[in-house]
Coordinates of C-alpha atoms in Angstrom, one line a residue:
M1027 CA 0.0 0.0 0.0
T1028 CA 1.3 3.5 -0.9
V1029 CA 1.2 6.2 1.7
Q1030 CA -1.8 8.5 2.1
A1031 CA -1.9 11.5 -0.1
R1032 CA -1.2 14.0 2.7
I1033 CA 1.8 12.0 3.9
G1034 CA 3.2 12.0 0.4
E1035 CA 2.6 15.7 -0.1
V1036 CA 4.3 16.7 3.1
T1037 CA 7.2 14.4 2.4
E1038 CA 7.7 15.9 -1.1
R1039 CA 7.4 19.4 0.3
I1040 CA 10.1 18.7 2.8
A1041 CA 12.3 17.2 0.2
R1042 CA 11.8 20.1 -2.2
R1043 CA 12.6 22.8 0.4
S1044 CA 15.6 20.8 1.6
R1045 CA 17.1 19.8 -1.7
D1046 CA 20.1 22.1 -1.7
A1047 CA 21.1 21.6 1.9
R1048 CA 20.5 17.8 1.7
T1049 CA 22.6 17.6 -1.5
R1050 CA 25.5 19.4 0.2
Y1051 CA 25.2 17.1 3.2
L1052 CA 25.2 13.9 1.2
E1053 CA 28.2 15.1 -0.8
R1054 CA 30.0 15.9 2.4
I1055 CA 29.5 12.4 3.9
A1056 CA 30.3 10.7 0.6
A1057 CA 33.6 12.5 0.5
A1058 CA 34.3 11.4 4.1
A1059 CA 33.5 7.8 3.3
E1060 CA 36.1 7.6 0.5
A1061 CA 38.9 7.2 3.0
K1062 CA 37.9 3.9 4.6
P1063 CA 38.8 3.1 7.3
R1064 CA 40.3 6.4 8.2
R1065 CA 42.6 4.9 10.9
G1066 CA 44.5 3.2 8.1
H1067 CA 45.8 6.6 7.1
L1068 CA 46.9 7.7 10.5
G1069 CA 50.6 8.0 11.3
C1070 CA 52.2 5.2 13.2
A1071 CA 52.5 7.3 16.4
N1072 CA 48.8 8.4 16.1
L1073 CA 47.7 4.8 15.7
A1074 CA 49.8 3.6 18.5
H1075 CA 48.2 6.1 20.8
G1076 CA 44.8 4.9 19.7
F1077 CA 45.3 1.3 20.9
A1078 CA 48.1 1.7 23.6
A1079 CA 45.8 0.4 26.3
C1080 CA 44.3 -2.5 24.4
G1081 CA 45.1 -6.2 25.0
P1082 CA 47.3 -8.1 22.6
Q1083 CA 44.5 -9.5 20.5
D1084 CA 42.8 -6.1 20.0
K1085 CA 46.2 -4.5 19.3
E1086 CA 46.9 -7.0 16.5
R1087 CA 43.6 -6.4 14.9
L1088 CA 43.8 -2.6 15.2
A1089 CA 47.3 -2.5 13.8
G1090 CA 45.8 -3.7 10.5
S1091 CA 42.9 -2.1 8.7
D1092 CA 40.8 -5.1 7.7
A1093 CA 39.0 -5.7 11.0
P1094 CA 36.2 -3.4 12.0
N1095 CA 36.6 -1.2 15.1
L1096 CA 33.4 -0.1 16.8
G1097 CA 33.2 3.1 18.8
I1098 CA 31.0 3.2 21.8
V1099 CA 29.6 6.6 22.8
T1100 CA 28.0 6.3 26.2
A1101 CA 25.8 8.5 28.4
Y1102 CA 26.5 6.2 31.4
N1103 CA 26.4 7.6 34.9
D1104 CA 25.2 5.8 38.0
M1105 CA 23.1 8.6 39.5
L1106 CA 20.4 8.5 36.9
S1107 CA 18.2 5.4 36.7
A1108 CA 17.8 5.4 33.0
H1109 CA 21.6 5.4 32.3
Q1110 CA 22.9 3.3 35.2
P1111 CA 22.3 0.1 33.2
F1112 CA 24.8 1.2 30.6
E1113 CA 27.6 0.5 33.1
R1114 CA 27.6 -3.2 31.9
F1115 CA 27.1 -2.5 28.2
P1116 CA 30.7 -1.9 27.0
E1117 CA 31.9 -5.3 28.1
L1118 CA 28.9 -7.0 26.6
I1119 CA 29.6 -5.1 23.3
R1120 CA 33.3 -5.8 23.3
A1121 CA 32.7 -9.6 23.8
A1122 CA 30.1 -9.7 21.0
V1123 CA 32.4 -7.8 18.6
R1124 CA 35.5 -9.9 19.4
E1125 CA 33.5 -13.1 18.7
A1126 CA 32.7 -11.5 15.3
G1127 CA 36.3 -10.7 14.5
G1128 CA 36.4 -7.1 15.4
T1129 CA 37.2 -4.7 18.2
A1130 CA 35.3 -2.2 20.2
Q1131 CA 36.4 0.8 22.3
V1132 CA 34.6 3.3 24.4
A1133 CA 35.2 6.4 22.2
G1134 CA 33.9 8.9 24.8
G1135 CA 31.2 9.8 27.2
V1136 CA 28.5 12.5 26.9
P1137 CA 26.7 14.3 29.8
A1138 CA 23.3 13.0 30.8
M1139 CA 21.3 15.2 33.1
C1140 CA 17.9 14.4 34.5
D1141 CA 15.1 16.8 34.2
G1142 CA 13.4 14.9 37.0
V1143 CA 16.2 15.9 39.4
T1144 CA 16.5 19.5 38.1
Q1145 CA 12.8 20.2 37.7
G1146 CA 12.0 23.6 39.2
E1147 CA 15.7 24.1 40.1
A1148 CA 18.3 26.3 38.6
G1149 CA 20.0 23.4 36.9
M1150 CA 16.9 23.0 34.6
E1151 CA 18.1 26.1 32.8
L1152 CA 21.0 24.1 31.4
S1153 CA 18.8 21.2 30.3
L1154 CA 17.9 22.2 26.7
F1155 CA 21.4 23.4 26.0
S1156 CA 22.8 20.1 27.2
R1157 CA 21.4 18.6 24.0
D1158 CA 23.9 20.7 21.9
V1159 CA 26.7 20.0 24.4
I1160 CA 26.0 16.3 23.9
A1161 CA 26.2 16.7 20.1
L1162 CA 29.6 18.5 20.6
S1163 CA 30.8 15.8 23.0
T1164 CA 29.8 13.1 20.4
A1165 CA 31.9 14.9 17.8
V1166 CA 34.9 15.0 20.1
A1167 CA 34.5 11.3 20.8
L1168 CA 34.5 10.4 17.1
S1169 CA 37.1 12.9 16.1
H1170 CA 39.9 10.5 16.5
Q1171 CA 38.8 8.7 13.3
M1172 CA 39.6 5.3 14.7
F1173 CA 36.2 3.8 14.0
D1174 CA 34.3 2.1 11.3
A1175 CA 30.9 2.4 13.0
A1176 CA 29.5 3.5 16.3
V1177 CA 26.9 2.4 18.8
F1178 CA 25.2 5.1 20.9
L1179 CA 24.1 4.4 24.5
G1180 CA 21.5 7.0 25.5
V1181 CA 17.9 7.2 26.6
C1182 CA 16.6 10.4 28.1
D1183 CA 15.3 13.8 27.1
K1184 CA 18.1 15.7 25.5
I1185 CA 20.6 12.8 25.3
V1186 CA 19.2 10.9 22.3
P1187 CA 18.6 14.0 20.2
G1188 CA 22.1 15.2 21.0
L1189 CA 23.6 11.9 20.1
V1190 CA 21.7 11.8 16.8
I1191 CA 22.9 15.3 15.9
G1192 CA 26.5 14.3 16.8
A1193 CA 26.2 11.0 14.8
L1194 CA 24.9 12.9 11.8
S1195 CA 28.0 15.1 11.8
F1196 CA 29.8 11.8 11.1
G1197 CA 27.1 10.7 8.8
H1198 CA 29.4 8.5 6.7
L1199 CA 29.6 6.1 9.7
P1200 CA 27.0 3.5 10.5
A1201 CA 25.3 4.2 13.8
V1202 CA 23.1 1.9 15.9
F1203 CA 21.3 3.2 18.9
V1204 CA 21.1 0.9 21.9
P1205 CA 18.5 1.6 24.6
A1206 CA 18.6 0.5 28.3
G1207 CA 14.9 0.0 28.6
P1208 CA 12.3 1.2 31.1
M1209 CA 12.3 0.4 34.8
T1210 CA 9.7 -2.1 35.9
S1211 CA 6.3 -0.7 36.8
G1212 CA 6.0 0.7 40.3
L1213 CA 3.3 2.9 41.8
S1214 CA 0.9 3.9 39.1
N1215 CA 1.3 7.2 37.4
D1216 CA -2.3 8.1 38.3
E1217 CA -1.7 7.5 42.0
K1218 CA 1.5 9.5 41.8
A1219 CA -0.3 12.4 40.2
K1220 CA -3.0 12.4 42.8
T1221 CA -0.4 12.6 45.6
R1222 CA 1.3 15.5 43.9
Q1223 CA -2.0 17.3 43.7
L1224 CA -2.8 16.6 47.4
Y1225 CA 0.7 17.9 48.3
A1226 CA 0.1 21.1 46.2
E1227 CA -3.1 21.6 48.2
G1228 CA -1.4 21.1 51.5
K1229 CA -3.5 18.0 52.3
V1230 CA -0.5 15.6 52.7
G1231 CA 3.0 16.3 53.9
R1232 CA 6.4 16.0 52.3
D1233 CA 6.9 12.5 53.8
A1234 CA 3.9 11.2 51.9
L1235 CA 5.0 12.9 48.7
L1236 CA 8.5 11.4 48.9
E1237 CA 7.2 8.0 49.7
S1238 CA 5.0 8.2 46.6
E1239 CA 7.8 9.4 44.3
M1240 CA 10.1 6.6 45.6
K1241 CA 7.5 4.0 44.8
S1242 CA 7.2 5.5 41.3
Y1243 CA 10.9 5.9 40.5
H1244 CA 12.2 2.8 42.2
G1245 CA 14.9 1.0 40.2
P1246 CA 17.2 1.0 37.1
G1247 CA 15.7 2.1 33.8
T1248 CA 13.7 4.9 32.2
C1249 CA 10.8 6.5 34.0
T1250 CA 7.7 4.6 32.8
F1251 CA 5.5 7.5 31.8
Y1252 CA 5.4 8.5 28.1
G1253 CA 7.5 11.6 28.3
T1254 CA 10.5 12.6 26.1
A1255 CA 12.7 9.7 27.1
N1256 CA 10.3 7.1 26.0
S1257 CA 9.2 9.2 23.0
N1258 CA 12.9 9.1 22.1
Q1259 CA 12.9 5.3 22.1
M1260 CA 9.8 5.1 19.9
L1261 CA 11.5 7.5 17.5
M1262 CA 14.7 5.6 17.2
E1263 CA 12.8 2.4 16.4
I1264 CA 10.3 3.9 13.9
M1265 CA 13.1 5.8 12.2
G1266 CA 15.2 2.6 11.8
L1267 CA 18.0 3.3 14.2
H1268 CA 17.1 0.5 16.8
L1269 CA 16.9 -3.2 16.3
P1270 CA 13.2 -4.2 15.9
G1271 CA 11.4 -4.4 19.3
A1272 CA 14.4 -3.1 21.2
S1273 CA 12.8 0.0 22.7
F1274 CA 10.9 -1.2 25.7
V1275 CA 12.6 -4.3 27.0
N1276 CA 13.5 -3.9 30.7
P1277 CA 17.2 -3.5 31.8
N1278 CA 19.3 -6.2 33.4
T1279 CA 17.4 -9.1 31.8
S1280 CA 18.7 -11.8 29.5
L1281 CA 16.7 -10.4 26.6
R1282 CA 18.1 -6.9 27.1
D1283 CA 21.7 -8.3 27.1
A1284 CA 21.0 -10.3 24.0
L1285 CA 19.6 -7.3 22.2
T1286 CA 22.7 -5.2 23.2
Q1287 CA 25.0 -7.8 21.8
A1288 CA 23.0 -8.2 18.6
A1289 CA 23.1 -4.4 18.1
A1290 CA 26.9 -4.5 18.3
R1291 CA 27.1 -7.3 15.8
R1292 CA 24.8 -5.5 13.5
A1293 CA 26.8 -2.3 13.7
I1294 CA 30.0 -4.0 12.5
A1295 CA 28.1 -5.9 9.8
I1296 CA 27.0 -2.6 8.1
T1297 CA 30.4 -0.9 8.0
A1298 CA 32.1 0.0 4.7
L1299 CA 34.4 -3.0 5.1
G1300 CA 31.5 -5.4 4.2
N1301 CA 28.8 -5.7 1.7
E1302 CA 26.0 -4.0 3.7
Y1303 CA 27.4 -0.5 4.1
T1304 CA 24.7 1.6 5.7
P1305 CA 25.8 5.1 6.8
V1306 CA 23.5 6.9 9.3
G1307 CA 23.4 9.9 7.1
R1308 CA 21.5 7.9 4.5
I1309 CA 19.1 6.3 7.0
I1310 CA 17.9 9.7 8.3
D1311 CA 16.3 11.1 5.2
E1312 CA 13.0 12.9 4.5
K1313 CA 10.9 9.7 4.7
A1314 CA 12.4 8.7 8.0
V1315 CA 11.8 12.1 9.5
V1316 CA 8.1 12.0 8.4
N1317 CA 7.8 8.5 9.9
G1318 CA 9.1 9.9 13.2
V1319 CA 6.6 12.8 13.2
V1320 CA 3.7 10.3 12.4
G1321 CA 4.9 8.1 15.2
L1322 CA 5.0 11.0 17.6
H1323 CA 1.4 12.0 16.7
A1324 CA 0.1 8.4 16.8
T1325 CA 1.4 7.9 20.3
G1326 CA 0.7 11.3 21.9
G1327 CA 4.4 11.8 22.3
S1328 CA 6.5 14.6 23.8
T1329 CA 6.1 18.2 22.8
N1330 CA 9.9 18.5 23.2
H1331 CA 10.2 16.8 19.8
T1332 CA 8.7 19.9 18.1
L1333 CA 12.2 21.2 19.0
H1334 CA 14.4 18.1 18.8
L1335 CA 13.1 16.6 15.6
V1336 CA 13.6 20.0 13.9
A1337 CA 17.2 20.1 15.1
M1338 CA 17.9 16.5 14.3
A1339 CA 16.5 16.8 10.8
A1340 CA 18.6 20.0 10.2
A1341 CA 21.7 18.0 11.1
A1342 CA 21.0 15.8 8.1
G1343 CA 20.4 18.8 5.8
I1344 CA 16.6 18.5 6.1
T1345 CA 14.3 21.4 6.9
L1346 CA 11.4 20.4 9.0
T1347 CA 8.8 23.0 10.1
W1348 CA 6.0 23.2 12.6
D1349 CA 3.6 23.4 9.6
D1350 CA 4.7 19.9 8.7
F1351 CA 3.9 18.8 12.2
A1352 CA 0.4 20.4 12.0
D1353 CA -0.4 18.9 8.6
L1354 CA 0.7 15.4 9.5
A1355 CA -1.3 15.6 12.8
E1356 CA -4.5 16.2 10.7
V1357 CA -4.2 12.7 9.1
T1358 CA -2.6 10.7 12.0
P1359 CA -5.0 9.0 14.4
L1360 CA -4.1 8.7 18.1
L1361 CA -3.5 5.0 18.8
A1362 CA -2.0 4.9 22.3
R1363 CA -3.1 6.0 25.7
V1364 CA 0.0 6.0 28.0
Y1365 CA 0.4 8.4 30.9
P1366 CA -0.1 11.4 30.8
N1367 CA -2.5 10.6 28.0
G1368 CA -3.9 7.7 29.9
K1369 CA -3.4 5.6 33.0
A1370 CA -1.0 2.9 31.5
D1371 CA 2.8 3.1 31.5
V1372 CA 5.2 2.0 28.7
N1373 CA 5.5 -1.5 30.1
H1374 CA 1.8 -1.9 29.6
F1375 CA 2.1 -0.4 26.1
H1376 CA 4.8 -2.9 25.3
A1377 CA 2.8 -5.8 26.6
A1378 CA -0.3 -4.8 24.7
G1379 CA 1.6 -5.1 21.4
G1380 CA 4.1 -2.3 21.5
M1381 CA 6.1 -1.0 18.6
G1382 CA 5.5 -4.0 16.3
F1383 CA 1.8 -3.6 16.5
L1384 CA 2.0 0.2 16.2
I1385 CA 4.1 0.0 13.1
R1386 CA 1.9 -2.7 11.6
E1387 CA -1.2 -0.5 12.0
L1388 CA 0.4 2.6 10.7
L1389 CA 1.9 0.8 7.7
G1390 CA -1.5 -0.8 7.0
G1391 CA -3.2 2.6 7.1
G1392 CA -0.7 4.1 4.6
L1393 CA 0.6 6.4 7.3
L1394 CA 4.3 5.4 7.2
H1395 CA 6.9 5.1 4.4
R1396 CA 7.9 1.4 4.3
D1397 CA 10.6 2.0 1.6
V1398 CA 13.2 3.4 4.0
T1399 CA 16.7 2.3 5.0
T1400 CA 17.2 0.9 8.5
V1401 CA 20.1 -0.5 10.5
W1402 CA 18.2 -3.9 10.3
G1403 CA 18.9 -4.0 6.6
T1404 CA 15.2 -4.0 5.6
G1405 CA 12.5 -1.5 5.0
L1406 CA 10.1 -0.8 7.8
D1407 CA 8.4 -4.1 7.0
G1408 CA 11.3 -5.7 8.8
Y1409 CA 10.1 -4.1 12.0
L1410 CA 6.9 -6.2 12.2
V1411 CA 8.7 -8.7 14.5
E1412 CA 9.6 -8.8 18.1
P1413 CA 12.4 -10.5 20.0
G1414 CA 12.3 -13.3 22.4
L1415 CA 14.9 -15.8 23.7
D1416 CA 15.5 -19.3 22.3
E1417 CA 16.5 -22.3 24.4
N1418 CA 20.2 -21.4 24.0
G1419 CA 19.7 -17.8 25.2
G1420 CA 19.9 -16.3 21.7
I1421 CA 17.3 -14.1 20.1
A1422 CA 14.3 -15.8 18.4
W1423 CA 12.4 -13.4 16.2
R1424 CA 8.7 -13.9 16.1
E1425 CA 5.9 -12.1 14.3
A1426 CA 4.7 -9.0 16.1
A1427 CA 1.2 -8.9 17.5
S1428 CA -1.5 -8.4 14.9
E1429 CA -4.1 -7.6 17.5
S1430 CA -3.9 -5.3 20.6
G1431 CA -3.7 -7.1 23.9
N1432 CA -5.6 -4.2 25.5
T1433 CA -7.6 -1.7 23.6
D1434 CA -7.7 0.7 26.5
I1435 CA -4.0 1.2 25.9
L1436 CA -3.3 0.5 22.2
R1437 CA -5.6 0.4 19.2
G1438 CA -5.6 0.0 15.5
V1439 CA -6.3 2.6 12.9
G1440 CA -9.9 1.4 12.5
E1441 CA -10.8 2.4 16.1
P1442 CA -8.5 5.2 17.2
F1443 CA -8.8 7.0 20.5
Q1444 CA -9.2 10.2 18.4
P1445 CA -9.0 10.8 14.7
T1446 CA -6.1 13.2 14.8
G1447 CA -2.7 13.3 16.5
G1448 CA -2.0 14.7 19.9
L1449 CA -0.1 17.9 18.9
R1450 CA -1.4 21.1 17.4
V1451 CA 0.3 24.3 16.2
L1452 CA -1.2 27.6 17.2
D1453 CA -0.9 30.9 15.3
G1454 CA -2.0 34.4 16.1
P1455 CA -0.9 37.9 17.1
L1456 CA 1.1 36.4 20.0
G1457 CA 3.2 34.4 17.6
R1458 CA 3.4 30.6 17.1
A1459 CA 3.0 28.0 19.8
V1460 CA 2.5 24.2 20.3
I1461 CA -0.2 22.6 22.3
K1462 CA -0.6 18.9 23.3
T1463 CA -4.2 18.0 23.2
S1464 CA -4.2 14.2 23.6
A1465 CA -4.4 14.5 27.4
V1466 CA -6.8 17.5 27.5
A1467 CA -10.6 16.9 27.8
P1468 CA -12.3 18.0 24.6
E1469 CA -14.4 20.6 26.4
R1470 CA -11.2 22.4 27.4
H1471 CA -9.7 22.6 23.9
V1472 CA -10.8 26.2 23.9
V1473 CA -10.2 28.6 26.8
E1474 CA -10.9 32.3 26.8
A1475 CA -10.1 34.2 29.9
P1476 CA -8.2 37.2 31.4
A1477 CA -4.4 37.0 31.6
R1478 CA -2.5 36.6 34.8
V1479 CA 1.1 37.4 34.0
F1480 CA 4.2 35.9 35.7
H1481 CA 7.9 36.1 35.0
S1482 CA 8.7 32.7 36.7
Q1483 CA 7.0 29.6 37.7
E1484 CA 7.9 30.4 41.3
E1485 CA 5.7 33.6 41.1
L1486 CA 2.8 31.5 39.9
Q1487 CA 3.3 29.0 42.7
A1488 CA 3.4 31.7 45.3
A1489 CA 0.2 33.2 44.0
F1490 CA -1.4 29.7 44.2
K1491 CA -0.3 29.2 47.8
A1492 CA -1.6 32.7 48.6
G1493 CA -5.0 31.7 47.3
V1494 CA -5.3 34.7 44.9
L1495 CA -5.7 32.6 41.7
T1496 CA -9.5 32.8 41.7
G1497 CA -11.9 32.7 38.7
D1498 CA -11.1 31.7 35.2
F1499 CA -7.7 32.9 33.9
V1500 CA -4.9 32.2 31.4
A1501 CA -1.5 32.1 33.1
V1502 CA 1.1 33.8 31.0
V1503 CA 4.6 32.8 32.1
R1504 CA 7.1 34.6 30.0
Y1505 CA 10.9 35.2 29.8
Q1506 CA 11.3 31.4 29.8
G1507 CA 12.6 31.0 26.3
P1508 CA 16.0 29.9 25.1
K1509 CA 17.5 33.4 24.9
A1510 CA 16.1 34.4 28.3
N1511 CA 17.2 31.5 30.5
G1512 CA 17.7 28.4 28.4
M1513 CA 14.0 27.4 28.1
P1514 CA 13.5 25.3 31.2
E1515 CA 10.6 22.9 31.6
L1516 CA 7.9 24.3 33.7
H1517 CA 6.4 21.0 34.8
K1518 CA 6.0 22.2 38.4
L1519 CA 3.1 24.3 37.2
T1520 CA 1.1 21.2 36.4
P1521 CA -0.1 20.3 40.0
P1522 CA -1.3 23.8 41.0
L1523 CA -3.0 24.5 37.6
T1524 CA -4.6 21.0 37.7
V1525 CA -5.9 21.6 41.2
L1526 CA -7.6 24.9 40.1
Q1527 CA -9.0 23.2 37.0
D1528 CA -10.4 20.4 39.1
R1529 CA -12.1 23.0 41.3
G1530 CA -14.1 24.0 38.3
Q1531 CA -12.1 27.0 37.1
R1532 CA -11.3 27.3 33.4
V1533 CA -7.5 27.7 33.2
A1534 CA -4.8 27.5 30.5
L1535 CA -1.1 28.3 30.2
V1536 CA 0.7 30.4 27.7
T1537 CA 4.5 30.4 27.8
D1538 CA 7.6 30.8 25.8
G1539 CA 9.1 28.0 28.0
R1540 CA 8.6 24.2 27.8
M1541 CA 6.3 21.8 29.5
S1542 CA 7.8 18.5 28.3
G1543 CA 6.4 15.2 27.5
A1544 CA 4.8 15.1 30.9
S1545 CA 2.3 17.9 29.9
G1546 CA -0.9 17.1 31.6
K1547 CA -4.6 17.8 31.3
V1548 CA -4.4 21.6 31.5
P1549 CA -4.3 23.2 28.0
A1550 CA -0.9 24.7 27.5
A1551 CA 0.3 26.8 24.6
I1552 CA 4.0 26.4 24.9
H1553 CA 7.2 27.3 23.0
V1554 CA 5.7 30.7 22.1
T1555 CA 7.9 32.2 19.5
P1556 CA 9.2 34.9 19.1
E1557 CA 10.0 34.7 22.8
A1558 CA 9.7 37.6 25.2
A1559 CA 13.5 38.1 25.3
D1560 CA 13.6 38.3 21.5
G1561 CA 11.0 41.0 21.1
G1562 CA 8.0 38.7 21.0
A1563 CA 4.5 40.0 21.5
I1564 CA 4.1 37.9 24.6
A1565 CA 6.1 40.6 26.4
R1566 CA 3.3 43.1 25.7
I1567 CA 0.5 41.2 27.5
R1568 CA -0.9 42.9 30.6
D1569 CA -2.9 41.4 33.5
G1570 CA -6.5 41.4 32.5
D1571 CA -6.0 41.1 28.7
I1572 CA -8.4 38.5 27.3
I1573 CA -6.4 35.6 25.9
R1574 CA -8.0 32.9 23.7
V1575 CA -6.3 29.6 23.4
D1576 CA -8.1 27.7 20.7
A1577 CA -6.8 24.2 19.9
L1578 CA -9.7 23.5 17.5
S1579 CA -9.0 26.3 15.1
G1580 CA -5.3 26.5 15.8
R1581 CA -5.4 30.1 17.1
L1582 CA -3.6 32.0 19.9
D1583 CA -5.2 35.4 20.2
V1584 CA -5.2 38.4 22.5
L1585 CA -8.6 40.0 22.3
V1586 CA -7.6 43.7 22.7
D1587 CA -7.5 46.5 20.1
A1588 CA -4.7 45.6 17.7
T1589 CA -3.4 49.1 17.2
E1590 CA -3.2 49.7 21.0
F1591 CA -1.6 46.3 21.6
A1592 CA 1.0 46.9 18.9
A1593 CA 1.9 50.3 20.3
R1594 CA 2.6 49.0 23.8
A1595 CA 6.2 48.9 25.0
P1596 CA 7.3 45.4 26.0
V1597 CA 7.6 44.7 29.7
E1598 CA 11.2 43.9 30.5
A1599 CA 12.4 41.4 33.1
D1600 CA 15.5 41.3 35.2
L1601 CA 17.1 38.0 34.1
S1602 CA 20.4 38.4 35.9
A1603 CA 19.6 35.8 38.5
S1604 CA 19.2 33.2 35.7
H1605 CA 22.6 34.0 34.2
V1606 CA 25.0 33.0 37.1
G1607 CA 25.3 30.1 39.4
V1608 CA 25.1 26.3 38.8
G1609 CA 27.2 26.8 35.7
R1610 CA 24.8 29.1 34.0
E1611 CA 27.5 31.8 33.4
L1612 CA 29.3 29.3 31.2
F1613 CA 26.3 29.3 28.8
A1614 CA 26.2 33.0 28.0
G1615 CA 27.4 32.3 24.5
F1616 CA 24.6 29.7 24.0
R1617 CA 22.0 32.2 25.1
H1618 CA 23.4 34.7 22.6
L1619 CA 23.6 32.2 19.7
V1620 CA 20.5 30.1 20.2
G1621 CA 17.9 30.1 17.4
T1622 CA 14.1 30.3 17.8
A1623 CA 12.0 27.4 19.1
D1624 CA 10.4 26.7 15.7
K1625 CA 13.9 26.3 14.3
G1626 CA 14.9 23.8 17.0
A1627 CA 16.2 26.2 19.6
T1628 CA 19.7 25.1 18.7
V1629 CA 23.1 26.9 18.7
F1630 CA 24.1 25.2 15.5
P1631 CA 23.5 27.1 12.2
A1632 CA 20.6 25.9 10.2

């Protein structure tokens, strides 16, 4: 079956606008691929430095140029649950590659910060910028030119997008992404959210809140809600950079270990030294990018990817816009209900049929390009399988589920939860914004109310605690964009706004900051661009202005006289406190260079 007309139209539009940049990118990686393997051209002293610490067998192989050498780029640290499992991965990878006649070396590490730890803290203002630091760190790791392919060990919010951007700067190398998997299910996300609301209302103490959070986040692996981390894993699989079915297998299991070793073997099988050469710069093309956006809509994925996917595509010479997101959302049905879009977690999603079922349904509905290149060596049809273990501990591939195991969690295209995707782009006199509607009740898709203006989430929380947030209102939290303070997530606004909404007030949020994949049931127009610090109209809003957030028509309006509004001087904010401390002074150059949210909020040139 060919793709639906709208899918084809958007893909062609992207290809047409990207033609020149994409051509230059492909020419660049083709030129880089001509010297293969590059370490064969290194001087003897350079090469000796490159394997001085290796054992005799590895040294012998690396001294020649006919055995593949695999680089490992890892986001391991043992403070963060999602990345702690990677501690064991290098040795698993080395063993698998040695058995296959090659070598593997840890090329370098990249930082991995946790938005859950920094949420509401000063460190969150480094979070988005950490993505570009990770891309730079990846480039440093691979700059030694000792490698014929690389595997990338990363999971969470900014880590995977940063690794992809870095990998694409070495687009002539094959790249396989290797996940760690989600932690096992703990306290349900619904119960956790209830405790947070009770704490926000002062009805339970900190001890009850901490107990709830510890039961939710209780072991190694990714957080189990469907935020940016798990959206990353979905994207890597649907875009062909994971092995089939690899995304949501729990860490520290025999199957997880077998998949890790299979990924390593696959990486050296697709180097330029063999007959299946598959550079990552060829995998990430216009069709793969569209597949990623469709997957995001179909699963109600993270709003952060309206930034990250744009930046990732740009690294491959592809120009993706928010209009593309909007047009693809109109034809993509919502097929998954995973918290915050439902009560289930990603383990339940995986058990209900997971990625294999999702891809089968989207392919069958003509919503994905099947004729793509993947690390698996097939088109997307090759991803209609799922892994299990055979009696010898190896991987036995079986056909993926053809029916959902639980239609409250995962459905086919014939009976979607809603007919269109979970993200919508808003336009109007306040600029452009993104809203995630999949978790918002239909009767709240339009909110019109007076503005209450704040310059930080702490100001709003203080107003909530003081009991002055009465009646219907639209909270405007500005000077939270990338140029202002690094565009932190404002997830701590969710509990108080949810409490007010549950009391019967009509509330919404408008901000030039982020709300992340954990955006909840309060309508939130986020990523407003131009941001306040860049001359955006959001800086001219005053308390009492009537704001209309309309997710049905895709509008973000301020209902005041247009001439009077345009003549207002923007309200300025003192941002000095956000520019020093916790390393923020080191990122002054990033704040100066960063582009707009709709261009990916990246410091790299488009």
